XYZ file of C-alpha atoms in Angstrom:
473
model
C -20.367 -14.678 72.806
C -22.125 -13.971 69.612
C -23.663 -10.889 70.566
C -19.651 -9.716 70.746
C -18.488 -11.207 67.653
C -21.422 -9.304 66.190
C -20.203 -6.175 67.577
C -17.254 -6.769 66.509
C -18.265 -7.136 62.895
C -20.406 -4.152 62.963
C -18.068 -2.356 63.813
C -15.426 -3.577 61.077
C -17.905 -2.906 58.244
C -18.370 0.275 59.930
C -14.551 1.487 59.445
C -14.009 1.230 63.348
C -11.310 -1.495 63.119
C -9.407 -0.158 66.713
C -13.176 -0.969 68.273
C -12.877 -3.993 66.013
C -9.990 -5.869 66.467
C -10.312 -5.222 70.304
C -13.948 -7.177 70.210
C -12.540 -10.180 68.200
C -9.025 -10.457 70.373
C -12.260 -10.404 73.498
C -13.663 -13.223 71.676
C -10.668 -14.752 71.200
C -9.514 -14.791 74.509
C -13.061 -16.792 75.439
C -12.871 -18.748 72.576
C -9.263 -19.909 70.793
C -10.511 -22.001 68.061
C -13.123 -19.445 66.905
C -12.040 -19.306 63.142
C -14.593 -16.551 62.081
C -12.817 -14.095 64.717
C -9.696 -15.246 63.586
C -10.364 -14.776 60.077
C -11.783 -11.281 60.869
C -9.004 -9.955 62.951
C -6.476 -11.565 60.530
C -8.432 -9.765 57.349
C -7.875 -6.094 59.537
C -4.258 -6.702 60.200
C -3.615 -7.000 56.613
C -6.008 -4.250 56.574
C -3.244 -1.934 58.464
C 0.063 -3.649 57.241
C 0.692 -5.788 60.298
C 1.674 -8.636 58.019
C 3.368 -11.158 60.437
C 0.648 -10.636 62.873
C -2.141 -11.209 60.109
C -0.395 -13.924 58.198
C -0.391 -15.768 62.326
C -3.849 -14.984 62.513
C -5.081 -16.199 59.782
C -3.041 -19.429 60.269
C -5.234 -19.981 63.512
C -8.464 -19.416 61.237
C -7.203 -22.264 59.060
C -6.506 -25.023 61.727
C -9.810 -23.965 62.916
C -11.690 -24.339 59.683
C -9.414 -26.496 57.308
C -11.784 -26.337 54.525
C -12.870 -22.561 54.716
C -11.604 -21.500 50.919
C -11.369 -17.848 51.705
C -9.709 -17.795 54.955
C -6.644 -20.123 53.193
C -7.056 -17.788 50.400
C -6.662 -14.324 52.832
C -3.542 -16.645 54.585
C -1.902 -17.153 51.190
C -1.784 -13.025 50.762
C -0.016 -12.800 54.023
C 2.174 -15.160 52.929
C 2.739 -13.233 49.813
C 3.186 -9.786 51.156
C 5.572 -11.422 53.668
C 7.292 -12.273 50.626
C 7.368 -15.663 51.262
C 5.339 -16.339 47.191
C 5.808 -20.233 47.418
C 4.339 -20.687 50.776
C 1.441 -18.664 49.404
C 1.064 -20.645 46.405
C 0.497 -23.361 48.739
C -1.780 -21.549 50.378
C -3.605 -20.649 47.376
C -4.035 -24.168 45.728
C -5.498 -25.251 49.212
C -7.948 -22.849 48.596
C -8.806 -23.576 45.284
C -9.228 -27.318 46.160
C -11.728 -26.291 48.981
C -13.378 -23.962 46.708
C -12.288 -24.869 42.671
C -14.641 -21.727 41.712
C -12.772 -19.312 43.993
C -11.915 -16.326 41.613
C -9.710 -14.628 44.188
C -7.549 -17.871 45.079
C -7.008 -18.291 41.381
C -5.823 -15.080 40.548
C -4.097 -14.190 43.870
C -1.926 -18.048 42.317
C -1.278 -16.166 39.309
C 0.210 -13.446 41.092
C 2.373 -15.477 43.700
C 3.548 -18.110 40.259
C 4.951 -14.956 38.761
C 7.086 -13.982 42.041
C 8.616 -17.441 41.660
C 9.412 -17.456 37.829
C 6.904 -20.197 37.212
C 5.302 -17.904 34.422
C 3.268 -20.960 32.387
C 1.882 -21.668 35.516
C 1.201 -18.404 36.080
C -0.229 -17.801 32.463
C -2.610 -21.207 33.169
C -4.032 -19.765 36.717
C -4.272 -16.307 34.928
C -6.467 -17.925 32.148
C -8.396 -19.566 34.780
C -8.926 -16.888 36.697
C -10.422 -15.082 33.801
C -12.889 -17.751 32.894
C -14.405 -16.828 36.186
C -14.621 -13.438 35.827
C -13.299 -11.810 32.397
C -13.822 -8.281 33.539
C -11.418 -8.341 36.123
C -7.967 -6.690 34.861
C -5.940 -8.560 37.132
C -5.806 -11.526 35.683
C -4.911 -9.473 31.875
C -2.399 -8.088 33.966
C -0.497 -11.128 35.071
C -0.992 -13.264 31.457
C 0.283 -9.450 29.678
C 3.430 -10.064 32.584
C 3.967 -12.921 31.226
C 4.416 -12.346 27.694
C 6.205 -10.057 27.870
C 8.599 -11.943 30.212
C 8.459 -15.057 27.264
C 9.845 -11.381 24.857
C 6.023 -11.744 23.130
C 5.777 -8.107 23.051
C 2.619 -8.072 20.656
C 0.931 -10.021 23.021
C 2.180 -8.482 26.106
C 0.792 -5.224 24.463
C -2.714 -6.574 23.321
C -3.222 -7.404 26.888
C -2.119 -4.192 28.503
C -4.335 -2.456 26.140
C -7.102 -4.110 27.226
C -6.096 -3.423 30.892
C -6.139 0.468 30.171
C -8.635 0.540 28.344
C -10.948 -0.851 31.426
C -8.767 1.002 34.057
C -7.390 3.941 32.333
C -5.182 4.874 35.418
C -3.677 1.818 36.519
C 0.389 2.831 36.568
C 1.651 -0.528 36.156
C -0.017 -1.506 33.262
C 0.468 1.635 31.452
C 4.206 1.844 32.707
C 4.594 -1.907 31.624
C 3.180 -0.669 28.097
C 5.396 1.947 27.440
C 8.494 -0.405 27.918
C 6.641 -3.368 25.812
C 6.172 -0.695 22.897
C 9.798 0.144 22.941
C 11.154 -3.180 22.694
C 8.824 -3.668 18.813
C 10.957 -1.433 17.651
C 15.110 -1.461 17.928
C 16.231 1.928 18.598
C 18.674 2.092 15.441
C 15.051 2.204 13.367
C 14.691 6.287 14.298
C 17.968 6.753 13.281
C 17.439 5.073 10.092
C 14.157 7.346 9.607
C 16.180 10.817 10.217
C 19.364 9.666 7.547
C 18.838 11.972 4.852
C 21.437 10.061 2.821
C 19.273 6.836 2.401
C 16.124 8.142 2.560
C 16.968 10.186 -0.876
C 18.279 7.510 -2.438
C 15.019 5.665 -2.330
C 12.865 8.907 -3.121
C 14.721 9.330 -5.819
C 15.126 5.902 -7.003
C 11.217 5.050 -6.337
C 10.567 8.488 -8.282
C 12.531 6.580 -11.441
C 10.722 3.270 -11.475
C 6.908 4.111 -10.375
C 4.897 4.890 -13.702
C 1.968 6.634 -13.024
C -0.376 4.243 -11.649
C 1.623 1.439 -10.473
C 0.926 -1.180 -8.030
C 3.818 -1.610 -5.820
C 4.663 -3.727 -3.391
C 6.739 -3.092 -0.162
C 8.184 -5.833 2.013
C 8.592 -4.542 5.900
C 6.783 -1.049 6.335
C 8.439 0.177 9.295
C 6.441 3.543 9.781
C 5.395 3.825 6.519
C 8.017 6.241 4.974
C 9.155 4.416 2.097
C 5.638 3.290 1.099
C 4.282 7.080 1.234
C 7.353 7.940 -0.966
C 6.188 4.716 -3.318
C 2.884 6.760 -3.426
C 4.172 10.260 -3.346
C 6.554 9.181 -6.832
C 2.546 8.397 -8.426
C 2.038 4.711 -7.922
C -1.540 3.544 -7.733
C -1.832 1.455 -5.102
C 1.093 0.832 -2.626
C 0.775 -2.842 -0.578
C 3.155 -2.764 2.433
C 3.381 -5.520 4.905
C 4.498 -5.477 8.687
C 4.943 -8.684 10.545
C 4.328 -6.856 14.029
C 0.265 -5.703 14.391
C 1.455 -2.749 16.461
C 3.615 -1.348 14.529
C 1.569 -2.145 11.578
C -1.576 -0.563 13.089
C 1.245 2.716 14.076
C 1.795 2.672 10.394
C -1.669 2.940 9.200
C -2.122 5.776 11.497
C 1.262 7.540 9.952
C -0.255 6.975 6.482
C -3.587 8.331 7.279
C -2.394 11.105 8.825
C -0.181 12.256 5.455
C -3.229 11.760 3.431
C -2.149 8.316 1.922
C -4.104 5.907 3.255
C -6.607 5.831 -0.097
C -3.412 4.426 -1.859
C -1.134 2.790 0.639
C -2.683 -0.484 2.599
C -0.749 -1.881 5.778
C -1.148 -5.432 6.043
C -0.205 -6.672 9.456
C 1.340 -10.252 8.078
C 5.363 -11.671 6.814
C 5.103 -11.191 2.789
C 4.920 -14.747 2.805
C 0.924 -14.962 3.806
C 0.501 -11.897 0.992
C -1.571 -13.649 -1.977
C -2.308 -12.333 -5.258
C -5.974 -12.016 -5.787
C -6.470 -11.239 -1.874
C -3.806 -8.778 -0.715
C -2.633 -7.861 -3.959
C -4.994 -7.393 -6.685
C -2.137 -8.449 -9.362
C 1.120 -9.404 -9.551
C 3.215 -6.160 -8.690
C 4.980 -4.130 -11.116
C 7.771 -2.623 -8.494
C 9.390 -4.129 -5.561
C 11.056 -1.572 -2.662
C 12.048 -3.007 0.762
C 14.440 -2.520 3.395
C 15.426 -5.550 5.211
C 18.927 -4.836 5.361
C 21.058 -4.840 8.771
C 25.052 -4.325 9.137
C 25.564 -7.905 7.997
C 23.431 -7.442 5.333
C 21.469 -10.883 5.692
C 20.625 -10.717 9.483
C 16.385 -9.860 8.562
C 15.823 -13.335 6.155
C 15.949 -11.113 3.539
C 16.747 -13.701 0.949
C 13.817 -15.729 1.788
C 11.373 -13.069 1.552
C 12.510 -11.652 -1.658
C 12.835 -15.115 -3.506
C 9.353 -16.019 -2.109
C 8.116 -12.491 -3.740
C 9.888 -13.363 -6.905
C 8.302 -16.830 -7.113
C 4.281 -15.574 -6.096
C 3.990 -11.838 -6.221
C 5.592 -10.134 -8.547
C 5.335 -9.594 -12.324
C 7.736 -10.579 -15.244
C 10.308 -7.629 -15.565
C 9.095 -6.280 -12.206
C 11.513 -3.116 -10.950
C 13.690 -4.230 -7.867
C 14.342 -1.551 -5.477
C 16.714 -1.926 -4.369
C 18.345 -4.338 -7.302
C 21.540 -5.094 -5.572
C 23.648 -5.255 -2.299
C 26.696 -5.983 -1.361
C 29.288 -6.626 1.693
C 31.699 -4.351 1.405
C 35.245 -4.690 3.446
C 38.844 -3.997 4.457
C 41.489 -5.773 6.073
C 41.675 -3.911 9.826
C 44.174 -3.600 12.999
C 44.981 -1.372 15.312
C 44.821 -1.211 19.017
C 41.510 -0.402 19.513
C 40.281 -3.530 17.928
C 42.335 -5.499 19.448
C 41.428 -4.294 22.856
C 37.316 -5.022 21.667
C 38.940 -8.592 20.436
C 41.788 -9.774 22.388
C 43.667 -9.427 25.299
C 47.389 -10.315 26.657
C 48.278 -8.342 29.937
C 46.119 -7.364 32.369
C 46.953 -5.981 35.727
C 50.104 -7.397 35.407
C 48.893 -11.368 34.448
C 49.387 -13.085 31.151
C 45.912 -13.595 29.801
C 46.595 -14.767 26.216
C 44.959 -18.933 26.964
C 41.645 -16.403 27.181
C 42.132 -15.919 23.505
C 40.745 -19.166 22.424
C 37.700 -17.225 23.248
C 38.147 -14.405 20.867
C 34.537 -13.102 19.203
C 33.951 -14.880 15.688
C 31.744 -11.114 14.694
C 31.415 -7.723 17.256
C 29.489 -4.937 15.897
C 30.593 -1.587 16.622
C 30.041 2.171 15.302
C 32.960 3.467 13.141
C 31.946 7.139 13.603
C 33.057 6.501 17.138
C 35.675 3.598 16.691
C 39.360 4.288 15.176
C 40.984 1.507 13.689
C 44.280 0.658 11.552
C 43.078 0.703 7.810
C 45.632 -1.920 6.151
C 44.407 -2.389 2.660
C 41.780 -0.296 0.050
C 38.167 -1.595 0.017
C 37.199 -4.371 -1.257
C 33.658 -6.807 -2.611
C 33.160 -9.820 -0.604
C 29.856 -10.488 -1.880
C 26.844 -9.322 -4.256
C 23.694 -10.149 -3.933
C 21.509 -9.383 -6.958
C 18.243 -8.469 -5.649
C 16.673 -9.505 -8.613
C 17.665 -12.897 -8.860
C 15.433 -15.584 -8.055
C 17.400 -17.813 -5.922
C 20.641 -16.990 -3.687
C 22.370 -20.469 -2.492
C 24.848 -20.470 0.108
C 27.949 -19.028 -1.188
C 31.679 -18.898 -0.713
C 34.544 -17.976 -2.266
C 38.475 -16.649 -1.832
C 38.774 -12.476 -2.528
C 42.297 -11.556 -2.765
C 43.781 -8.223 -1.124
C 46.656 -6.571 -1.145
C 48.395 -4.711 1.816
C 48.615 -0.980 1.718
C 50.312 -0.531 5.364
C 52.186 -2.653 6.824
C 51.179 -3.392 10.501
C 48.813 -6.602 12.386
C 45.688 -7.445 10.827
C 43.063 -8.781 12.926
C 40.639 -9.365 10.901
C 38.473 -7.610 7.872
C 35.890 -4.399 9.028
C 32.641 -5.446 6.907
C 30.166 -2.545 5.780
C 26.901 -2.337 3.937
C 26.884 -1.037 0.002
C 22.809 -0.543 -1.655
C 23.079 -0.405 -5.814
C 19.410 1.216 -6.177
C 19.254 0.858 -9.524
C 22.727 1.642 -11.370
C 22.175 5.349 -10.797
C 21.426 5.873 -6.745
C 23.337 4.060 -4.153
C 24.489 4.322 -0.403
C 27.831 2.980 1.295
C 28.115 3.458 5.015
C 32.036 2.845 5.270
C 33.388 3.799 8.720
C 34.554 7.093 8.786
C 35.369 8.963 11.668
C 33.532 12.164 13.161
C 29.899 13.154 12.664
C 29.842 13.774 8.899
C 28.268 11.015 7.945
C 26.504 9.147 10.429
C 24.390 6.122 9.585
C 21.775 4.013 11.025
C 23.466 0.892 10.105
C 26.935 -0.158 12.360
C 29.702 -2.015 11.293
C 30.842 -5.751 11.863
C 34.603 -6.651 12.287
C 35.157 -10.543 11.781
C 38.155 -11.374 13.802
C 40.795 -14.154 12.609
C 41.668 -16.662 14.969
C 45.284 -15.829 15.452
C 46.666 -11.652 14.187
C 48.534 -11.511 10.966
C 51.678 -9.519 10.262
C 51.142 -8.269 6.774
C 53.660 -5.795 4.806
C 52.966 -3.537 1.980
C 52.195 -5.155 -1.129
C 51.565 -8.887 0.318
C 48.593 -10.138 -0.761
C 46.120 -11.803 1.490
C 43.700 -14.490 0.433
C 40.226 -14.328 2.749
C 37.494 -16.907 2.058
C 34.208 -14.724 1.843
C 31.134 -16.509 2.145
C 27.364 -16.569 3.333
C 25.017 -19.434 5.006
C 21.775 -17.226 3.796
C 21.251 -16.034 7.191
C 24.664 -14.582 7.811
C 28.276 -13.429 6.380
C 31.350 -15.229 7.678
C 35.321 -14.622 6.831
C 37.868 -16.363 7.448
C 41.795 -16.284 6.697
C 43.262 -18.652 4.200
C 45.696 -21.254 4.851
């Protein structure tokens, strides 16, 4: 009997696996219980994609041999490519309690955790696995799977990195990388990059307030356009910061490649760990950032400018820009109220859903046509170079120029640059003046009729972190 089961495995490490799974099903048929057969023949079923043959097989191996690591290891990956991940994890801790050092078992857990959404798990067997062997990829693989799972891009990316950069052609990784990169970085940013209209307002405004030498500070690089302008208008030294290393480290290579980088320094931090005397060699003498969305506040811009105000600028510092503002309108029309609100559908009265109706929606009004029922009007101002913003509200009167049923007030964006540049991105229709930021239409709880010359009272307001509106009684 051994002299067969040798045969056999010659001829399986020879490649002949018809020759050997015929000379371990002869030894089985002498010999049920023989787990090393089993194991073998099991091992070339898997071999050939015979799965629920194999994942039997192997099962025979382990009653045979309870305590043999690898064969409950190679019964757990039947179980897995049967699909059947939590009977393999079982499978797989068996092993690793037979064997606790048992690379394989550990990573081949990972692998199964992540099929059944137990991704900390996962991420704790991946870690483990890589304390036995960190130059396997696979467990990289399944911790980069899991951050980016847990939206921890960054991560997700520092691990896939490493993954390619060991096994430059493995698909998934680099597949997994190219969709990790793309969520950094919300598509509206390339759009904001190509508007001419904002990007020469803060040329030109940068080209006013940068003496000739300057140190200047930027608060979120982006890819580095506004800082290379901040060097371009003559500043000396340009100190940028990006919160995310990626596209902080995409940056640098931006800046390099325009010939900047002897002037302008990425940092790849918030503004809040920026210190004077380590980041900054002095307090700065300008300020330029863009941390503006559609609602104006949704990027904690307030916090990071007050914090720059309080540690890292200079007295009489330039502010770039020095103000913004929510600008708005009071709005109707059936298109909002279709995005908003509904009452008939298919024939059923749906207006109970209406209790439902969206405080905010943010929508595109180059594309969206709505009822304009009054002229435009300040909500709020936010002076940029003020040192402290507190939540806010007040009432801002309007009066009706067309009579019809308001819905609520169409909110846009408005950047004072300093008194002489500026940009508004009110909605207007049609492709002639597109712009990277949307628009946000804050809904009243119940529609309005209004009538020419009736003035409506709307309490404007901001928490710090957002805008709100809302009708008054």
């Amino acid at each position: 009997m051994a002299s067969a089961l040798s045969a056999a495995i010659t001829a399986h490490l020879a490649g002949r696996l018809d020759e050997a799974e015929a000379g371990y099903r002869a030894v089985l048929a002498r010999e049920h219980r023989n787990a090393q057969a089993a194991h073998a023949l099991g091992v070339i079923l898997l071999q050939v994609g015979r799965f629920d043959e194999a994942e039997a097989m192997l099962a025979r191996a382990v009653e045979a041999a309870p305590q043999w690591a690898e064969a409950r290891n190679n019964h757990g990956v039947a179980l897995r490519d049967l699909g059947r991940a939590a009977e393999a994890a079982v499978a797989f801790r068996a092993a690793i309690a037979a064997r606790p050092g048992l690379f394989d078992a550990h990573n081949n857990l990972a692998e199964a955790l992540l099929e059944t959404g137990a991704w900390g798990a996962a991420m704790e067997s991946a870690r483990a696995a890589q304390g036995l062997d960190p130059r396997h990829v696979g467990p990289l693989l399944t911790m980069a799977i899991v951050h980016f799972r847990w939206m921890e891009y960054p991560a997700a990316i520092e691990r896939l990195t490493e993954v390619l950069a060991r096994e430059p052609a493995n698909e998934r990784a680099a597949g997994l990388l190219q969709v990790a990169q793309s969520r950094l970085v919300e598509p509206w940013h390339f759009a904001m990059v190509n508007e001419v209209a904002r990007n020469d307002a803060y040329d030109a405004a940068l080209r006013r307030a940068v003496e000739p030498g300057a140190l200047v500070l930027e608060i979120g690089t982006g890819a580095g356009l506004v800082a290379m302008m901040a060097a371009r208008a003559g500043a000396g030294r340009v100190v940028t910061c990006e919160a995310v290393p990626t596209l902080a480290a995409t940056a640098r290579e931006i800046v390099a490649r325009n010939g900047y980088a002897d002037r302008v320094t990425v940092h790849a931090k918030h503004s809040t760990a920026l210190t004077v005397g380590a980041e900054l060699p002095a307090r700065a003498g300008v300020l330029v950032s863009e941390l503006f969305d559609s609602n104006v506040l949704g990027e904690e811009v307030l916090d990071s400018l007050e914090d720059a105000h309080a540690r890292l600028l200079a007295p009489g510092a330039a502010v770039l820009p020095r103000a913004a503002s929510a600008r708005f309108e009071l709005a109707g029309g059936g298109t909002l109220a279709r995005l908003t609100r509904v009452d008939r559908a298919s024939g059923f009265d749906l207006t109970p859903f209406n209790v439902f109706t969206p405080e905010r929606i943010i929508f595109d009004g180059a594309h969206v046509d709505y009822e304009r029922l009054s002229e435009p009007a300040t909500a709020l101002r936010f002076d940029l170079c003020a040192a402290r913003h507190p939540p806010f509200e007040h009432l801002v009167d309007v009066t009706v120029t067309r009579a019809g049923e308001c819905l609520g007030v169409v909110q846009w964006l408005h950047i004072d640059f300093d008194g002489v540049s500026e940009y508004e991105n009110r909605p207007r229709l049609g492709p002639a003046s597109p712009s990277s930021w949307l628009h946000a239409f804050f809904s009243f709880a119940s529609p309005l009729r209004v009538e020419v010359g009736q003035t409506v009272r709307i309490f404007a307001g901001h928490s710090r972190k957002a805008l709100h509106f809302r009708l008054a009684p």
